[in-house]
Amino acid sequence: MKHIWVDATRCSGCKICEQVCAKTHYNVQNPSKTALKINTVFTSEKIWHTHTVCQQCGPDAPCIKSCPTGALYWKKDAKIPHLAIDLNKCESHFVCVSVCPYNAIYRHPALSNPVFCDLCDGDPQCMRWCPMGAIRLVE
Amino acid sequence: MSEVKGGWVGKILRVDLSDEKIREQELSKELAYEWIGGRGWAIKILWDELEPGTDPLGPENKLIIATGPLTGTIVPNSGKVVVAAKSPLTGGYGDGNIGSHLGHMLKMSGYDAVIVEGRAKKPVYLWITPNGVEIKDASHLWGLSTFETEIALRRDHGNDIGSVVIGPAGENLVKFSVVITEYGRAGGRPGIGAVFGAKKLKAVVAHGWEDVPIVDIDKAFSLSYEARRFLMSNSMYRKWIEQGTMMTIEWSQEASVLPTYNFTEGVFDNFMNIGGETMAKEYKMLRKGCFSCMMPCGNLSIARFGKFKNTWAELDYENVGMLGSDIGVGSMDEVIKLNRIADELGADTISLGSVIAFAIELYQRGIISKKQTDGLELRWGDVDTVLALIDKIVKREGFGKILAEGVKKAAERIGGEVPKYAIHVKGLEVSAYDCHAAPAMALSYGTSPIGAHHKDAWVISWEVKYGREKVDMTKVEKVIEFQRIRGGLFEFLTVCRLPWIELGLDLEYYVKLFNAITGLEQSLDNFFFIADKIYTLIRSFWVREFGGWSREYDYPPRKWFEIPLSKGPLAGMKLSKEIYDRLLDLYYEARGWDKSGIPRKSTLEKFGLLDVAEKLEKVGVKLQD
């Protein structure tokens, strides 16, 4: 499945992608409401930009299987198939958050629904904005 | 509730470390609209709240950490904060502007600015979130390097935080200590780190998750996207993200302004070894940008040869000039090591380079000997001795204790003709442009509101193109224009100036973005008026603290007047005092200041600062009409 990937050798850790993600999905200036998280990690010897984002596991994803209300589903008729949510069904159990093997679904303190990457329904805005050209779609 | 609608979040946090009181105050409309943010707030608050003669290292000094209305938003390169206080290095107004992730974290925690007062009994740090503000014990962090401190803070609070921290230099009250953020980005050259240290404040850390209010968010994003396209279409963009400010090394060599051997020369034989090309091809390992940065200038570079192999540090032009050519070090591996050490200790790379160069020059001229240097034989480019000297400076031991006061005080202490070799203005060491043959840049250093710093009027590249030898009003006007833009606009909006200065992003973008974000109607002219007002208030602060003013405080280092360059295409050149005085007269006149550099009463009145005039007169300053 196609999912977002960030090239750490190009990334600068500027978090423009996070802001654009939050703007696209929630229409706010608030990088903490992002589905793509960039973490610049340091040790005394090393420094590296890491990222966490939904790997688009497919129709059998653990999050979809474990959702107690069936709110999460696989949207296969989109430009690029992706994980999606039916907000009418979501009851904020957040089981998805705990079962995701990549820790790529998040709970935000001010939101009642989980935050995850839906590839902007096929037109990822983070990719469009990244000034470093670091964000790509990979299989 | 504050009346501001967007950009600003509407609250200022005030922490008194003496009695551990934490208060919130509303951001007044006056502070927001009349002083905008960043440097504007810093000088307004310091002027209003500090008693004249406040001891910079006493509990009465106040520390300001301020964002601006555009900080921490989608606006290109908006990850900045201003840190300010009365300077322990210069005794005047001191501030610094630091690229960081702290700005947006503060705003997402609900605060536009933090004011720290008093002095803690034991080491503490501030932990700021939307859930509350805590003064936390920092005993376990005291004594640690800035890198170790940031790693420890992230272990406790997670990786997604914004922070500024000090290292041993700040703790030991080294007068040119800075605050460090994210492993190697520094700010607050006039000893803001020492103000932290004196307050026993190790760090300010924030983690926020609230929305930052923006009046017209669609417009803010679409304007920013336009700006992004403009920046990326510039033919210099690629080179910029490969080399950042490091390409200036080669330029400075060609223009003969690369500080070499304590600003004795403007050219350095080994410049190629420490230049941008070499860094980009052989040493750079990673890009690092501040929040919202489209032009990351953080060149994370790793030493490849010799005993410092695998040491990494963030390189910028100023740091490499001052801890490279200015002390005669012509190896990138050594420059990386020196920068890493300075950042770990939290000492300003520019001033540190300058005090070391000053000491080496005195030693080489036979003015001081091993007796004064505690047995160290000081030679140009000798990295081991330099490291030993840095250790002494940061621990304030022996000779290091004298140098830890900065070049001005060190020179006065040693006495005689030595002040001639101290490269500073108002006590702040000159950053990395030699001005033997650059009168406008010298004027810019001379009149910079914190002492000799390039942040305000960086006119050097313009001056080289325009003609160094020319002496006219155009040069003075350019200095003032740059001060308005770089020292004013970008400092109070508190965003990075690089998109404008390096890649030519139109200033009108910032006006449009400001209007979209705040919902106000501002014009560039009005911004410039506010910038001039800020300059006049900062000058008034200096005048108040110094009990008057003499134009000599606005002079560049004596060396540029007295000892000509001996190498390179400009050999034989030196600055003319007569020409400098002429430029300074024109500058004062244009600013509405009198012949000795004190704002005239009419000028203060023009800016609505009559209360400032009253206060100045109260401390015995004679104001001309």
Short mmCIF file of N, CA, C and O in Angstrom, two decimals, chain B residues 76-125:
data_model
loop_
_atom_site.label_atom_id
_atom_site.label_comp_id
_atom_site.label_asym_id
_atom_site.label_seq_id
_atom_site.Cartn_x
_atom_site.Cartn_y
_atom_site.Cartn_z
N PRO B 76 6.68 31.90 6.60
CA PRO B 76 8.01 31.34 6.39
C PRO B 76 9.01 31.79 7.46
O PRO B 76 9.07 32.96 7.80
N ASN B 77 9.75 30.84 7.98
CA ASN B 77 10.83 31.10 8.93
C ASN B 77 10.35 31.86 10.18
O ASN B 77 10.95 32.85 10.59
N SER B 78 9.26 31.41 10.76
CA SER B 78 8.68 32.15 11.88
C SER B 78 9.06 31.57 13.24
O SER B 78 8.46 31.91 14.24
N GLY B 79 10.05 30.68 13.28
CA GLY B 79 10.42 30.06 14.55
C GLY B 79 11.44 30.84 15.33
O GLY B 79 12.58 30.43 15.48
N LYS B 80 11.06 32.01 15.81
CA LYS B 80 12.02 32.84 16.53
C LYS B 80 11.48 33.24 17.89
O LYS B 80 10.26 33.37 18.05
N VAL B 81 12.36 33.45 18.84
CA VAL B 81 11.97 34.16 20.06
C VAL B 81 13.06 35.17 20.39
O VAL B 81 14.22 34.99 20.02
N VAL B 82 12.66 36.23 21.08
CA VAL B 82 13.62 37.21 21.55
C VAL B 82 13.86 36.97 23.03
O VAL B 82 12.92 36.79 23.80
N VAL B 83 15.13 36.90 23.42
CA VAL B 83 15.47 36.83 24.85
C VAL B 83 16.17 38.14 25.19
O VAL B 83 17.06 38.58 24.47
N ALA B 84 15.75 38.77 26.28
CA ALA B 84 16.29 40.09 26.58
C ALA B 84 16.39 40.35 28.07
O ALA B 84 15.68 39.73 28.87
N ALA B 85 17.27 41.26 28.44
CA ALA B 85 17.43 41.71 29.81
C ALA B 85 18.40 42.88 29.78
O ALA B 85 18.99 43.17 28.75
N LYS B 86 18.58 43.54 30.93
CA LYS B 86 19.69 44.48 31.01
C LYS B 86 20.97 43.65 30.97
O LYS B 86 21.10 42.66 31.69
N SER B 87 21.91 44.07 30.11
CA SER B 87 23.06 43.22 29.83
C SER B 87 24.17 43.30 30.88
O SER B 87 24.63 44.39 31.20
N PRO B 88 24.62 42.15 31.39
CA PRO B 88 25.75 42.16 32.29
C PRO B 88 27.08 42.39 31.57
O PRO B 88 28.07 42.74 32.20
N LEU B 89 27.08 42.23 30.26
CA LEU B 89 28.31 42.43 29.50
C LEU B 89 28.52 43.91 29.21
O LEU B 89 29.62 44.44 29.32
N THR B 90 27.43 44.61 28.85
CA THR B 90 27.57 46.00 28.42
C THR B 90 27.00 47.01 29.41
O THR B 90 27.32 48.19 29.36
N GLY B 91 26.12 46.57 30.27
CA GLY B 91 25.46 47.49 31.18
C GLY B 91 24.31 48.24 30.53
O GLY B 91 23.66 49.08 31.14
N GLY B 92 24.06 47.95 29.26
CA GLY B 92 22.96 48.61 28.56
C GLY B 92 21.86 47.61 28.22
O GLY B 92 21.75 46.55 28.84
N TYR B 93 21.07 47.98 27.18
CA TYR B 93 20.03 47.07 26.75
C TYR B 93 20.66 45.86 26.05
O TYR B 93 21.56 46.02 25.23
N GLY B 94 20.19 44.68 26.38
CA GLY B 94 20.73 43.49 25.73
C GLY B 94 19.62 42.57 25.27
O GLY B 94 18.66 42.31 26.00
N ASP B 95 19.73 42.10 24.04
CA ASP B 95 18.78 41.09 23.60
C ASP B 95 19.42 40.16 22.57
O ASP B 95 20.55 40.40 22.11
N GLY B 96 18.72 39.13 22.27
CA GLY B 96 19.17 38.21 21.24
C GLY B 96 17.94 37.57 20.64
O GLY B 96 16.86 37.56 21.23
N ASN B 97 18.13 37.05 19.46
CA ASN B 97 17.01 36.50 18.72
C ASN B 97 17.42 35.09 18.36
O ASN B 97 18.46 34.87 17.74
N ILE B 98 16.63 34.15 18.79
CA ILE B 98 17.07 32.76 18.68
C ILE B 98 16.05 31.94 17.90
O ILE B 98 14.85 32.03 18.14
N GLY B 99 16.56 31.18 16.94
CA GLY B 99 15.69 30.32 16.15
C GLY B 99 15.48 29.02 16.89
O GLY B 99 16.42 28.36 17.30
N SER B 100 14.21 28.66 17.06
CA SER B 100 13.93 27.61 18.02
C SER B 100 12.56 27.00 17.78
O SER B 100 11.80 27.45 16.93
N HIS B 101 12.24 25.99 18.54
CA HIS B 101 10.87 25.48 18.58
C HIS B 101 10.16 25.95 19.85
O HIS B 101 9.07 25.50 20.16
N LEU B 102 10.80 26.85 20.58
CA LEU B 102 10.17 27.34 21.81
C LEU B 102 9.01 28.30 21.50
O LEU B 102 7.99 28.27 22.20
N GLY B 103 9.16 29.12 20.46
CA GLY B 103 8.15 30.13 20.17
C GLY B 103 6.76 29.55 19.99
O GLY B 103 5.81 29.96 20.66
N HIS B 104 6.63 28.55 19.12
CA HIS B 104 5.29 28.01 18.88
C HIS B 104 4.80 27.20 20.07
O HIS B 104 3.61 27.16 20.35
N MET B 105 5.73 26.59 20.80
CA MET B 105 5.31 25.83 21.98
C MET B 105 4.78 26.76 23.07
O MET B 105 3.82 26.43 23.77
N LEU B 106 5.41 27.94 23.21
CA LEU B 106 4.90 28.92 24.17
C LEU B 106 3.50 29.37 23.78
O LEU B 106 2.59 29.42 24.61
N LYS B 107 3.35 29.69 22.50
CA LYS B 107 2.04 30.19 22.06
C LYS B 107 0.98 29.10 22.15
O LYS B 107 -0.16 29.36 22.50
N MET B 108 1.37 27.87 21.85
CA MET B 108 0.41 26.77 21.95
C MET B 108 0.12 26.42 23.41
O MET B 108 -0.79 25.65 23.70
N SER B 109 0.94 26.96 24.32
CA SER B 109 0.63 26.81 25.74
C SER B 109 -0.21 27.98 26.24
O SER B 109 -0.62 28.00 27.40
N GLY B 110 -0.41 28.97 25.38
CA GLY B 110 -1.29 30.09 25.76
C GLY B 110 -0.58 31.37 26.13
O GLY B 110 -1.20 32.29 26.65
N TYR B 111 0.74 31.47 25.86
CA TYR B 111 1.47 32.67 26.27
C TYR B 111 2.23 33.29 25.11
O TYR B 111 2.88 32.61 24.34
N ASP B 112 2.16 34.64 25.06
CA ASP B 112 2.94 35.36 24.06
C ASP B 112 4.35 35.62 24.56
O ASP B 112 5.27 35.76 23.77
N ALA B 113 4.47 35.76 25.86
CA ALA B 113 5.78 36.12 26.41
C ALA B 113 5.89 35.66 27.85
O ALA B 113 4.88 35.39 28.50
N VAL B 114 7.13 35.54 28.30
CA VAL B 114 7.40 35.18 29.69
C VAL B 114 8.33 36.24 30.27
O VAL B 114 9.31 36.62 29.64
N ILE B 115 7.96 36.71 31.46
CA ILE B 115 8.84 37.64 32.17
C ILE B 115 9.30 36.93 33.44
O ILE B 115 8.48 36.47 34.23
N VAL B 116 10.61 36.81 33.61
CA VAL B 116 11.12 36.13 34.81
C VAL B 116 11.78 37.17 35.71
O VAL B 116 12.65 37.92 35.29
N GLU B 117 11.34 37.18 36.96
CA GLU B 117 11.85 38.15 37.93
C GLU B 117 12.48 37.42 39.10
O GLU B 117 12.26 36.23 39.30
N GLY B 118 13.22 38.16 39.93
CA GLY B 118 13.75 37.59 41.18
C GLY B 118 14.91 36.65 40.98
O GLY B 118 15.57 36.64 39.93
N ARG B 119 15.14 35.84 42.01
CA ARG B 119 16.24 34.88 41.95
C ARG B 119 15.84 33.67 42.79
O ARG B 119 15.42 33.81 43.94
N ALA B 120 15.99 32.49 42.20
CA ALA B 120 15.61 31.28 42.93
C ALA B 120 16.67 30.96 43.99
O ALA B 120 17.82 31.34 43.86
N LYS B 121 16.23 30.24 45.02
CA LYS B 121 17.18 29.88 46.07
C LYS B 121 18.07 28.75 45.60
O LYS B 121 19.23 28.65 45.97
N LYS B 122 17.49 27.85 44.84
CA LYS B 122 18.29 26.76 44.28
C LYS B 122 17.97 26.63 42.79
O LYS B 122 16.99 27.20 42.32
N PRO B 123 18.80 25.89 42.04
CA PRO B 123 18.58 25.81 40.60
C PRO B 123 17.18 25.32 40.24
O PRO B 123 16.68 24.35 40.82
N VAL B 124 16.55 26.01 39.29
CA VAL B 124 15.20 25.63 38.86
C VAL B 124 15.10 25.72 37.34
O VAL B 124 15.97 26.28 36.68
N TYR B 125 14.04 25.15 36.80
CA TYR B 125 13.67 25.45 35.42
C TYR B 125 12.16 25.62 35.34
O TYR B 125 11.42 25.17 36.22
#
